[in-house]
Tab-separated table of C-alpha atoms in Angstrom:
chain	number	residue	atom	x	y	z
A	1	UNK	CA	-37.039	-1.033	-39.042
A	2	UNK	CA	-40.170	1.032	-39.212
A	3	UNK	CA	-41.192	4.762	-39.301
A	4	UNK	CA	-43.886	4.570	-36.565
A	5	UNK	CA	-44.991	2.565	-33.659
A	6	UNK	CA	-48.253	1.517	-35.547
A	7	UNK	CA	-46.260	-0.029	-38.331
A	8	UNK	CA	-43.848	-1.742	-35.825
A	9	UNK	CA	-47.130	-3.269	-34.251
A	10	UNK	CA	-48.498	-4.348	-37.867
A	11	UNK	CA	-45.086	-5.972	-38.537
A	12	UNK	CA	-44.682	-7.690	-35.304
A	13	UNK	CA	-48.297	-9.048	-35.639
A	14	UNK	CA	-47.610	-10.562	-39.075
A	15	UNK	CA	-44.489	-12.206	-37.718
A	16	UNK	CA	-46.226	-13.734	-34.839
A	17	UNK	CA	-49.193	-14.819	-37.169
A	18	UNK	CA	-46.210	-16.763	-39.103
A	19	UNK	CA	-44.803	-18.206	-36.031
A	20	UNK	CA	-41.567	-16.281	-36.390
A	21	UNK	CA	-39.892	-15.523	-33.023
A	22	UNK	CA	-38.929	-11.860	-32.719
A	23	UNK	CA	-38.042	-9.191	-30.282
A	24	UNK	CA	-40.127	-6.088	-30.596
A	25	UNK	CA	-38.930	-2.970	-29.062
A	26	UNK	CA	-41.789	-1.087	-27.471
A	27	UNK	CA	-42.886	2.409	-28.541
A	28	UNK	CA	-43.096	3.220	-24.876
A	29	UNK	CA	-39.786	2.062	-23.558
A	30	UNK	CA	-40.273	-1.164	-21.398
A	31	UNK	CA	-38.231	0.297	-18.552
A	32	UNK	CA	-40.782	3.250	-18.223
A	33	UNK	CA	-43.708	0.687	-17.888
A	34	UNK	CA	-45.228	0.474	-14.513
A	35	UNK	CA	-44.678	-3.010	-13.473
A	36	UNK	CA	-40.785	-2.769	-14.528
A	37	UNK	CA	-40.395	0.426	-12.521
A	38	UNK	CA	-42.141	-1.076	-9.555
A	39	UNK	CA	-39.697	-4.325	-9.562
A	40	UNK	CA	-36.661	-2.271	-10.236
A	41	UNK	CA	-37.541	-0.192	-7.179
A	42	UNK	CA	-37.903	-3.243	-4.923
A	43	UNK	CA	-34.369	-4.499	-6.441
A	44	UNK	CA	-32.933	-0.871	-5.774
A	45	UNK	CA	-34.384	-0.898	-2.255
A	46	UNK	CA	-32.802	-4.324	-1.385
A	47	UNK	CA	-29.223	-3.293	-2.937
A	48	UNK	CA	-29.410	0.491	-1.889
A	49	UNK	CA	-31.530	0.728	1.629
A	50	UNK	CA	-31.148	4.666	1.340
A	51	UNK	CA	-32.507	5.097	-2.180
A	52	UNK	CA	-35.126	7.568	-1.714
A	53	UNK	CA	-36.420	7.116	-5.267
A	54	UNK	CA	-36.944	3.373	-4.667
A	55	UNK	CA	-38.868	3.688	-1.541
A	56	UNK	CA	-41.036	6.560	-2.646
A	57	UNK	CA	-42.287	4.314	-5.562
A	58	UNK	CA	-42.744	1.322	-3.127
A	59	UNK	CA	-44.809	3.581	-0.719
A	60	UNK	CA	-46.793	4.930	-3.438
A	61	UNK	CA	-47.708	1.423	-4.749
A	62	UNK	CA	-47.895	-0.515	-1.560
A	63	UNK	CA	-48.195	1.843	1.142
A	64	UNK	CA	-51.691	3.481	-0.249
A	65	UNK	CA	-49.851	6.970	-0.628
A	66	UNK	CA	-52.185	8.868	-2.939
A	67	UNK	CA	-49.297	10.279	-5.211
A	68	UNK	CA	-45.587	10.005	-5.847
A	69	UNK	CA	-45.392	13.712	-4.544
A	70	UNK	CA	-46.828	12.734	-1.238
A	71	UNK	CA	-44.720	9.656	-0.976
A	72	UNK	CA	-41.709	11.682	-1.554
A	73	UNK	CA	-42.449	13.950	1.143
A	74	UNK	CA	-42.930	11.042	3.580
A	75	UNK	CA	-39.707	9.316	2.494
A	76	UNK	CA	-37.792	12.647	2.940
A	77	UNK	CA	-39.356	13.179	6.352
A	78	UNK	CA	-38.402	9.830	7.492
A	79	UNK	CA	-34.855	9.748	6.291
A	80	UNK	CA	-34.357	13.417	7.645
A	81	UNK	CA	-34.801	11.825	11.141
A	82	UNK	CA	-32.689	8.663	10.678
A	83	UNK	CA	-35.555	6.568	9.861
A	84	UNK	CA	-35.883	4.127	7.032
A	85	UNK	CA	-39.159	2.142	5.456
A	86	UNK	CA	-37.120	-0.825	5.821
A	87	UNK	CA	-37.693	-0.637	9.595
A	88	UNK	CA	-41.018	-1.877	8.946
A	89	UNK	CA	-40.137	-4.573	6.815
A	90	UNK	CA	-37.053	-6.020	8.555
A	91	UNK	CA	-38.429	-7.918	11.702
A	92	UNK	CA	-40.272	-5.937	14.365
A	93	UNK	CA	-42.377	-3.269	12.751
A	94	UNK	CA	-40.750	0.235	13.460
A	95	UNK	CA	-37.796	-0.987	15.268
A	96	UNK	CA	-35.099	1.617	14.680
A	97	UNK	CA	-31.498	-0.116	14.776
A	98	UNK	CA	-30.357	3.166	16.282
A	99	UNK	CA	-32.223	2.268	19.397
A	100	UNK	CA	-30.681	-1.061	19.501
A	101	UNK	CA	-27.281	0.484	19.039
A	102	UNK	CA	-27.744	3.018	21.656
A	103	UNK	CA	-28.516	0.280	24.119
A	104	UNK	CA	-25.661	-1.983	23.154
A	105	UNK	CA	-23.193	0.862	23.231
A	106	UNK	CA	-24.203	2.455	26.360
A	107	UNK	CA	-24.943	-0.632	28.641
A	108	UNK	CA	-23.229	-3.899	29.179
A	109	UNK	CA	-20.253	-5.251	27.092
A	110	UNK	CA	-19.415	-4.830	23.329
A	111	UNK	CA	-16.503	-5.366	21.108
A	112	UNK	CA	-15.045	-2.970	18.406
A	113	UNK	CA	-13.093	-4.812	15.836
A	114	UNK	CA	-11.427	-4.629	12.449
A	115	UNK	CA	-9.341	-6.730	9.953
A	116	UNK	CA	-6.908	-6.332	7.415
A	117	UNK	CA	-6.823	-8.874	4.516
A	118	UNK	CA	-5.034	-10.160	1.381
A	119	UNK	CA	-7.884	-9.072	-0.696
A	120	UNK	CA	-11.715	-8.523	-0.755
A	121	UNK	CA	-12.896	-11.891	-1.505
A	122	UNK	CA	-14.105	-13.674	1.546
A	123	UNK	CA	-14.130	-17.224	0.208
A	124	UNK	CA	-10.429	-16.782	-1.255
A	125	UNK	CA	-8.611	-14.075	0.929
A	126	UNK	CA	-7.130	-14.503	4.373
A	127	UNK	CA	-7.025	-12.193	7.396
A	128	UNK	CA	-3.636	-10.641	8.116
A	129	UNK	CA	-4.190	-8.719	11.185
A	130	UNK	CA	-6.996	-8.744	13.464
A	131	UNK	CA	-7.658	-6.034	16.288
A	132	UNK	CA	-10.471	-5.710	18.871
A	133	UNK	CA	-11.229	-3.347	21.824
A	134	UNK	CA	-13.582	-4.020	24.748
A	135	UNK	CA	-16.051	-1.571	25.474
A	136	UNK	CA	-18.279	-1.574	28.750
A	137	UNK	CA	-21.222	0.840	29.446
A	138	UNK	CA	-19.912	2.966	26.575
A	139	UNK	CA	-16.214	3.115	27.429
A	140	UNK	CA	-13.097	1.467	26.683
A	141	UNK	CA	-11.726	-0.656	29.451
A	142	UNK	CA	-8.158	-0.938	27.988
A	143	UNK	CA	-8.407	-4.489	27.201
A	144	UNK	CA	-7.411	-5.030	23.529
A	145	UNK	CA	-6.537	-8.073	21.232
A	146	UNK	CA	-4.002	-7.513	18.229
A	147	UNK	CA	-2.968	-10.464	16.248
A	148	UNK	CA	-1.019	-10.869	12.937
A	149	UNK	CA	-1.751	-14.116	11.215
A	150	UNK	CA	0.838	-15.973	9.034
A	151	UNK	CA	-0.359	-16.789	5.576
A	152	UNK	CA	1.276	-18.506	2.538
A	153	UNK	CA	-1.012	-16.175	0.025
A	154	UNK	CA	0.774	-13.395	-1.974
A	155	UNK	CA	-0.642	-10.208	-0.660
A	156	UNK	CA	1.747	-7.772	-2.595
A	157	UNK	CA	-1.333	-5.749	-3.991
A	158	UNK	CA	-3.179	-5.324	-0.585
A	159	UNK	CA	0.225	-4.370	1.093
A	160	UNK	CA	-0.047	-1.104	-0.865
A	161	UNK	CA	-2.892	-0.241	1.240
A	162	UNK	CA	-2.160	-1.738	4.805
A	163	UNK	CA	1.495	-1.432	4.929
A	164	UNK	CA	1.815	-5.135	6.174
A	165	UNK	CA	4.807	-7.072	4.625
A	166	UNK	CA	6.137	-10.770	4.959
A	167	UNK	CA	8.929	-9.298	7.240
A	168	UNK	CA	6.069	-7.987	9.595
A	169	UNK	CA	4.561	-11.643	9.590
A	170	UNK	CA	7.802	-13.353	10.073
A	171	UNK	CA	8.556	-10.974	13.150
A	172	UNK	CA	4.917	-10.870	14.516
A	173	UNK	CA	2.818	-13.534	13.126
A	174	UNK	CA	1.318	-16.442	14.755
A	175	UNK	CA	-0.634	-19.480	13.564
A	176	UNK	CA	-3.908	-18.824	12.144
A	177	UNK	CA	-5.875	-21.094	14.053
A	178	UNK	CA	-4.110	-19.578	17.267
A	179	UNK	CA	-5.021	-16.090	16.545
A	180	UNK	CA	-8.621	-16.965	15.330
A	181	UNK	CA	-9.143	-18.821	18.627
A	182	UNK	CA	-7.924	-15.846	20.583
A	183	UNK	CA	-10.470	-13.436	19.003
A	184	UNK	CA	-13.352	-16.098	19.410
A	185	UNK	CA	-12.282	-16.158	23.130
A	186	UNK	CA	-11.823	-12.381	23.389
A	187	UNK	CA	-15.075	-11.650	21.651
A	188	UNK	CA	-17.340	-14.313	23.367
A	189	UNK	CA	-21.124	-13.665	22.754
A	190	UNK	CA	-20.735	-9.907	23.074
A	191	UNK	CA	-22.388	-7.385	20.425
A	192	UNK	CA	-19.781	-6.575	17.535
A	193	UNK	CA	-19.188	-3.143	16.349
A	194	UNK	CA	-17.201	-2.285	13.036
A	195	UNK	CA	-16.951	0.058	10.091
A	196	UNK	CA	-18.408	-1.926	7.077
A	197	UNK	CA	-19.002	-4.725	9.476
A	198	UNK	CA	-20.585	-7.057	6.838
A	199	UNK	CA	-17.134	-7.296	5.020
A	200	UNK	CA	-15.156	-7.857	8.217
A	201	UNK	CA	-17.479	-10.444	9.660
A	202	UNK	CA	-17.789	-12.185	6.266
A	203	UNK	CA	-14.346	-12.798	5.920
A	204	UNK	CA	-13.719	-13.640	9.571
A	205	UNK	CA	-16.347	-16.320	9.413
A	206	UNK	CA	-14.760	-17.720	6.157
A	207	UNK	CA	-11.255	-17.760	7.802
A	208	UNK	CA	-12.855	-19.571	10.687
A	209	UNK	CA	-14.486	-22.399	8.607
A	210	UNK	CA	-11.279	-22.819	6.984
A	211	UNK	CA	-9.222	-23.215	10.214
A	212	UNK	CA	-11.984	-25.209	11.716
A	213	UNK	CA	-12.590	-22.807	14.691
A	214	UNK	CA	-16.002	-22.922	16.004
A	215	UNK	CA	-17.406	-19.596	17.058
A	216	UNK	CA	-20.781	-17.781	16.228
A	217	UNK	CA	-21.483	-14.410	17.680
A	218	UNK	CA	-24.638	-14.641	19.739
A	219	UNK	CA	-25.424	-11.058	19.974
A	220	UNK	CA	-26.206	-8.388	17.425
A	221	UNK	CA	-23.700	-6.739	14.996
A	222	UNK	CA	-23.750	-2.846	14.434
A	223	UNK	CA	-22.175	-1.138	11.396
A	224	UNK	CA	-21.050	2.451	11.695
A	225	UNK	CA	-20.961	2.845	8.028
A	226	UNK	CA	-24.883	1.999	7.878
A	227	UNK	CA	-25.398	4.077	11.033
A	228	UNK	CA	-23.529	7.000	9.589
A	229	UNK	CA	-25.535	6.996	6.347
A	230	UNK	CA	-28.801	7.147	8.412
A	231	UNK	CA	-27.630	9.971	10.999
A	232	UNK	CA	-25.746	11.897	7.992
A	233	UNK	CA	-27.853	11.017	4.813
A	234	UNK	CA	-26.173	13.723	2.695
A	235	UNK	CA	-22.491	13.151	3.053
A	236	UNK	CA	-20.495	12.849	-0.250
A	237	UNK	CA	-18.379	9.653	1.257
A	238	UNK	CA	-18.952	7.058	4.151
A	239	UNK	CA	-15.540	5.842	4.143
A	240	UNK	CA	-14.142	5.853	7.715
A	241	UNK	CA	-11.251	8.394	6.897
A	242	UNK	CA	-13.842	10.758	5.184
A	243	UNK	CA	-16.208	10.494	8.140
A	244	UNK	CA	-13.436	11.581	10.337
A	245	UNK	CA	-12.738	14.620	8.551
A	246	UNK	CA	-16.524	15.581	7.628
A	247	UNK	CA	-17.577	15.024	11.231
A	248	UNK	CA	-14.045	16.644	12.672
A	249	UNK	CA	-13.652	13.528	14.807
A	250	UNK	CA	-10.235	12.336	16.495
A	251	UNK	CA	-8.610	9.458	15.188
A	252	UNK	CA	-6.960	8.169	11.993
A	253	UNK	CA	-7.938	5.716	9.026
A	254	UNK	CA	-4.411	4.221	8.633
A	255	UNK	CA	-5.492	0.737	7.418
A	256	UNK	CA	-3.672	-0.476	10.659
A	257	UNK	CA	-6.581	-2.399	12.157
A	258	UNK	CA	-5.981	-1.156	15.713
A	259	UNK	CA	-5.856	2.365	14.539
A	260	UNK	CA	-8.983	1.979	12.715
A	261	UNK	CA	-10.683	0.111	15.644
A	262	UNK	CA	-9.871	3.308	17.858
A	263	UNK	CA	-11.307	5.604	14.900
A	264	UNK	CA	-14.316	3.441	14.745
A	265	UNK	CA	-14.945	3.851	18.576
A	266	UNK	CA	-14.820	7.443	18.276
A	267	UNK	CA	-17.190	7.741	15.318
A	268	UNK	CA	-19.324	5.243	17.182
A	269	UNK	CA	-19.428	7.703	20.233
A	270	UNK	CA	-20.373	10.677	17.898
A	271	UNK	CA	-23.188	8.647	16.372
A	272	UNK	CA	-24.637	7.452	19.513
A	273	UNK	CA	-24.942	10.871	20.758
A	274	UNK	CA	-26.793	11.815	17.678
A	275	UNK	CA	-29.226	9.116	17.803
A	276	UNK	CA	-30.128	9.965	21.477
A	277	UNK	CA	-30.876	13.600	20.468
A	278	UNK	CA	-32.964	12.694	17.788
A	279	UNK	CA	-34.874	9.763	19.402
A	280	UNK	CA	-38.265	11.943	20.367
A	281	UNK	CA	-38.287	13.436	16.823
A	282	UNK	CA	-38.067	9.876	15.132
A	283	UNK	CA	-40.980	8.835	17.237
A	284	UNK	CA	-43.006	11.810	16.029
A	285	UNK	CA	-42.565	11.143	12.515
A	286	UNK	CA	-43.098	7.366	12.787
A	287	UNK	CA	-46.401	7.965	14.473
A	288	UNK	CA	-47.320	10.313	11.797
A	289	UNK	CA	-47.057	7.862	9.192
A	290	UNK	CA	-47.629	4.732	11.051
A	291	UNK	CA	-50.746	3.809	8.813
A	292	UNK	CA	-48.868	4.143	5.442
A	293	UNK	CA	-45.854	2.364	6.827
A	294	UNK	CA	-48.125	-0.680	8.185
A	295	UNK	CA	-49.872	-1.006	4.879
A	296	UNK	CA	-46.252	-1.202	3.168
A	297	UNK	CA	-45.349	-3.802	5.738
A	298	UNK	CA	-48.651	-5.885	5.185
A	299	UNK	CA	-48.105	-6.051	1.536
A	300	UNK	CA	-44.241	-6.606	1.204
A	301	UNK	CA	-42.693	-7.560	4.520
A	302	UNK	CA	-43.005	-11.622	4.146
A	303	UNK	CA	-41.383	-11.229	0.572
A	304	UNK	CA	-38.867	-8.559	1.870
A	305	UNK	CA	-37.559	-11.004	4.593
A	306	UNK	CA	-37.684	-14.058	2.399
A	307	UNK	CA	-35.359	-12.630	-0.265
A	308	UNK	CA	-33.118	-10.900	2.490
A	309	UNK	CA	-32.763	-14.277	4.144
A	310	UNK	CA	-31.597	-15.841	0.982
A	311	UNK	CA	-29.143	-13.522	-0.259
A	312	UNK	CA	-26.226	-15.761	0.250
A	313	UNK	CA	-27.840	-18.515	-1.961
A	314	UNK	CA	-27.166	-19.064	-5.568
A	315	UNK	CA	-29.945	-17.527	-7.661
A	316	UNK	CA	-30.834	-15.959	-11.122
A	317	UNK	CA	-32.171	-12.439	-10.971
A	318	UNK	CA	-35.169	-13.903	-12.798
A	319	UNK	CA	-36.103	-15.724	-9.871
A	320	UNK	CA	-36.387	-12.668	-7.852
A	321	UNK	CA	-38.418	-10.643	-10.380
A	322	UNK	CA	-40.777	-13.705	-10.789
A	323	UNK	CA	-41.153	-13.960	-6.797
A	324	UNK	CA	-41.847	-10.217	-6.751
A	325	UNK	CA	-44.612	-10.476	-9.095
A	326	UNK	CA	-46.013	-13.823	-7.947
A	327	UNK	CA	-46.291	-12.437	-4.315
A	328	UNK	CA	-47.616	-8.970	-5.134
A	329	UNK	CA	-50.465	-10.392	-7.727
A	330	UNK	CA	-51.562	-13.019	-5.026
A	331	UNK	CA	-50.895	-11.259	-1.767
A	332	UNK	CA	-50.863	-7.580	-2.244
A	333	UNK	CA	-53.827	-6.846	-4.884
A	334	UNK	CA	-51.257	-5.879	-7.391
A	335	UNK	CA	-52.959	-5.982	-10.990
A	336	UNK	CA	-51.221	-7.166	-14.139
A	337	UNK	CA	-52.918	-7.048	-17.456
A	338	UNK	CA	-51.972	-8.997	-20.462
A	339	UNK	CA	-49.572	-6.313	-21.953
A	340	UNK	CA	-47.775	-6.121	-18.574
A	341	UNK	CA	-47.454	-9.711	-18.338
A	342	UNK	CA	-45.645	-9.629	-21.638
A	343	UNK	CA	-43.327	-6.796	-20.662
A	344	UNK	CA	-42.398	-8.747	-17.614
A	345	UNK	CA	-41.626	-11.899	-19.559
A	346	UNK	CA	-39.350	-9.807	-21.706
A	347	UNK	CA	-37.362	-8.719	-18.779
A	348	UNK	CA	-37.367	-12.227	-17.045
A	349	UNK	CA	-36.578	-13.986	-20.162
A	350	UNK	CA	-33.607	-11.667	-20.602
A	351	UNK	CA	-32.336	-12.001	-17.129
A	352	UNK	CA	-32.827	-16.043	-17.226
A	353	UNK	CA	-30.716	-15.987	-20.464
A	354	UNK	CA	-28.131	-13.481	-19.900
A	355	UNK	CA	-27.386	-13.417	-16.059
A	356	UNK	CA	-25.422	-16.253	-14.221
A	357	UNK	CA	-26.434	-18.162	-11.030
A	358	UNK	CA	-24.411	-16.457	-8.511
A	359	UNK	CA	-24.998	-15.601	-4.663
A	360	UNK	CA	-27.913	-13.267	-4.741
A	361	UNK	CA	-26.141	-10.486	-2.793
A	362	UNK	CA	-23.385	-10.379	-5.544
A	363	UNK	CA	-26.138	-10.398	-8.249
A	364	UNK	CA	-27.666	-7.346	-6.717
A	365	UNK	CA	-24.413	-5.552	-6.350
A	366	UNK	CA	-23.419	-6.196	-9.965
A	367	UNK	CA	-26.650	-6.139	-11.953
A	368	UNK	CA	-28.837	-3.601	-10.284
A	369	UNK	CA	-26.481	-0.494	-11.077
A	370	UNK	CA	-26.301	-1.638	-14.686
A	371	UNK	CA	-30.036	-2.378	-15.252
A	372	UNK	CA	-31.018	0.977	-13.778
A	373	UNK	CA	-29.240	2.611	-16.899
A	374	UNK	CA	-31.009	0.200	-19.422
A	375	UNK	CA	-33.395	0.980	-21.964
A	376	UNK	CA	-35.396	-1.832	-23.774
A	377	UNK	CA	-33.112	-2.100	-26.758
A	378	UNK	CA	-30.331	-3.097	-24.274
A	379	UNK	CA	-32.179	-6.333	-23.657
A	380	UNK	CA	-31.530	-7.350	-27.554
A	381	UNK	CA	-29.134	-10.501	-27.407
A	382	UNK	CA	-27.660	-12.516	-30.057
A	383	UNK	CA	-30.354	-15.049	-29.593
A	384	UNK	CA	-32.891	-12.670	-31.000
A	385	UNK	CA	-32.408	-13.441	-34.790
A	386	UNK	CA	-35.202	-10.896	-35.697
A	387	UNK	CA	-35.720	-7.553	-34.181
A	388	UNK	CA	-38.645	-5.146	-34.917
A	389	UNK	CA	-38.121	-1.542	-33.843
A	390	UNK	CA	-38.818	2.042	-34.769
A	391	UNK	CA	-35.864	3.799	-36.438
A	392	UNK	CA	-35.762	6.286	-33.513
A	393	UNK	CA	-35.360	3.307	-30.911
A	394	UNK	CA	-32.597	1.857	-33.117
A	395	UNK	CA	-30.383	4.634	-32.701
A	396	UNK	CA	-26.875	3.435	-31.752
A	397	UNK	CA	-27.670	-0.097	-32.406
A	398	UNK	CA	-26.138	-2.330	-35.139
A	399	UNK	CA	-27.537	-5.234	-37.088
A	400	UNK	CA	-26.066	-7.701	-39.552
A	401	UNK	CA	-28.969	-7.201	-41.967
A	402	UNK	CA	-31.588	-4.487	-41.892
A	403	UNK	CA	-35.032	-4.458	-43.575
A	404	UNK	CA	-36.482	-0.792	-43.882
A	405	UNK	CA	-40.215	-0.802	-44.370
A	406	UNK	CA	-42.493	1.764	-46.120
A	407	UNK	CA	-39.687	3.701	-47.777
A	408	UNK	CA	-42.296	5.830	-49.839
A	409	UNK	CA	-43.205	9.269	-50.219
A	410	UNK	CA	-45.237	10.752	-47.474
A	411	UNK	CA	-43.470	8.746	-45.113
A	412	UNK	CA	-39.814	9.670	-45.959
A	413	UNK	CA	-40.521	12.715	-45.958
A	414	UNK	CA	-43.641	12.503	-43.870
A	415	UNK	CA	-46.823	13.936	-45.326
A	416	UNK	CA	-47.208	16.555	-42.657
A	417	UNK	CA	-43.522	17.775	-43.093
A	418	UNK	CA	-44.232	18.370	-46.547
A	419	UNK	CA	-47.661	20.102	-46.106
A	420	UNK	CA	-46.292	22.683	-43.748
A	421	UNK	CA	-43.575	23.549	-45.936
A	422	UNK	CA	-41.021	23.049	-43.194
A	423	UNK	CA	-37.713	22.510	-44.690
A	424	UNK	CA	-36.177	21.522	-41.267
A	425	UNK	CA	-38.740	18.754	-40.861
A	426	UNK	CA	-37.973	17.457	-44.204
A	427	UNK	CA	-34.240	17.492	-43.634
A	428	UNK	CA	-35.078	15.781	-40.354
A	429	UNK	CA	-36.908	13.023	-42.232
A	430	UNK	CA	-34.077	12.604	-44.369
A	431	UNK	CA	-31.662	12.138	-41.577
A	432	UNK	CA	-34.068	9.605	-40.071
A	433	UNK	CA	-33.830	7.512	-43.161
A	434	UNK	CA	-29.970	7.903	-43.038
A	435	UNK	CA	-30.110	6.514	-39.529
A	436	UNK	CA	-32.192	3.452	-40.770
A	437	UNK	CA	-30.020	2.557	-43.706
A	438	UNK	CA	-26.625	3.159	-41.656
A	439	UNK	CA	-27.807	0.526	-38.766
A	440	UNK	CA	-26.720	-2.206	-41.314
A	441	UNK	CA	-23.497	-3.972	-41.153
A	442	UNK	CA	-23.736	-6.266	-44.199
A	443	UNK	CA	-26.888	-5.871	-46.222
A	444	UNK	CA	-30.163	-3.481	-46.612
A	445	UNK	CA	-33.355	-4.366	-47.840
A	446	UNK	CA	-35.683	-1.404	-48.760
A	447	UNK	CA	-39.422	-2.261	-48.997
A	448	UNK	CA	-42.160	0.021	-50.714
A	449	UNK	CA	-45.757	-0.365	-51.428
A	450	UNK	CA	-47.842	1.113	-54.265
A	451	UNK	CA	-51.176	1.719	-52.624
A	452	UNK	CA	-52.094	2.818	-49.458
A	453	UNK	CA	-55.643	2.669	-48.002
A	454	UNK	CA	-56.631	5.445	-45.669
A	455	UNK	CA	-60.032	6.782	-44.425
A	456	UNK	CA	-61.691	4.194	-46.801
A	457	UNK	CA	-60.000	5.520	-49.908
A	458	UNK	CA	-56.990	3.973	-51.707
A	459	UNK	CA	-54.312	6.373	-52.866
A	460	UNK	CA	-51.252	5.570	-54.961
A	461	UNK	CA	-47.740	5.481	-53.308
A	462	UNK	CA	-44.465	6.279	-54.863
A	463	UNK	CA	-40.700	5.575	-53.899
A	464	UNK	CA	-39.333	8.123	-51.361
A	465	UNK	CA	-37.308	10.967	-53.231
A	466	UNK	CA	-34.637	10.283	-50.781
A	467	UNK	CA	-33.780	7.138	-52.539
A	468	UNK	CA	-32.430	8.742	-55.470
A	469	UNK	CA	-29.391	9.686	-53.675
A	470	UNK	CA	-28.588	6.195	-53.229
A	471	UNK	CA	-27.816	5.643	-57.053
A	472	UNK	CA	-25.425	8.488	-57.269
């Protein structure tokens, strides 16, 4: 532990010269460095498509927007008219999902559906109730499907939510393959609509595979949860029940699949009306910022689409970080100097060692929120046998052994603290040394030097007066 960043650099250089592997905590935190903030913005945009801060940074870096302030204004205007920069990265540039949603709901046939399940793991849990309603040209036809599926799984925990009991299944349940085939036949190739439809569709597909039922929706899917976030970006909650209350809509979110289908249909009608009313304004704002959004797409769309297409595949988050910088530096004129590369290597090394290989979507969901709260010292692991840090950066950390360097007068307390006769500053220097000494769990080594060379002169150095208290 050193008093200053300059001393930390010297110690780190000496260790490197002796081929001693070590982790150096930067004076300017790694997570505040430009390249790390940029890749974190990319990861956050993948996980949180409505993260205004992430899109602000991406547009500033890759969209040619002059400043973060201008990028923030651009992003706010887009989101205020239910448009996202992601619309320029996902497929056809500027194709707003609201337009496709309006078309699917108002013209032709679509199916509103919902599931109730034994749990939340698509690969392990089973559907207990499956409900669907037919909508043609925007109106329910009255044709509905509701099936209860028998299961051998224990669902005591989930029953507290949906109220389905073993007695319910004994009375109303049918074979799993029979019920799933009935849904596949009812839905056909019509567009599907649901609330948090990614979950329902994911667990539906997993159940179909387990029962060897062949069906794959041929048309688009629409999620009233995602559409609600677009059209009402400032609500506190986007749960179905919360939306019914906030938007003053009829229906109940009872966690009975058929009740939730009816509520979802009412929400969809409300969202479609809002989408139609805002269509002209969306076109105006999109046209205003077309140049910057096209530039963003030129820089990032292929990488964005590649990563999104592989979210179901197993990966380590270090893979995504490396792909981001490989693409950005070769295809988007993104510059990294040697120091930047060191910082990127520190992050990718940590992610490679400390994060598991899992489906990318699960990694993003679990790690992006955690990484967003990190400082550089959080990357220290048990594999790092030697750590170099200033005392300030080591606050809150513990080490088996601590070496406190330069424990001399004019460092503890600092020369300028004494020169200004500032008692508070001297006391703060004492507290800083106390912090350094209390980072140790088992042993402390205090080092001193008897000579300092400054501005061409040689000056004697004496032990810190604070050390007298250690012998008491």
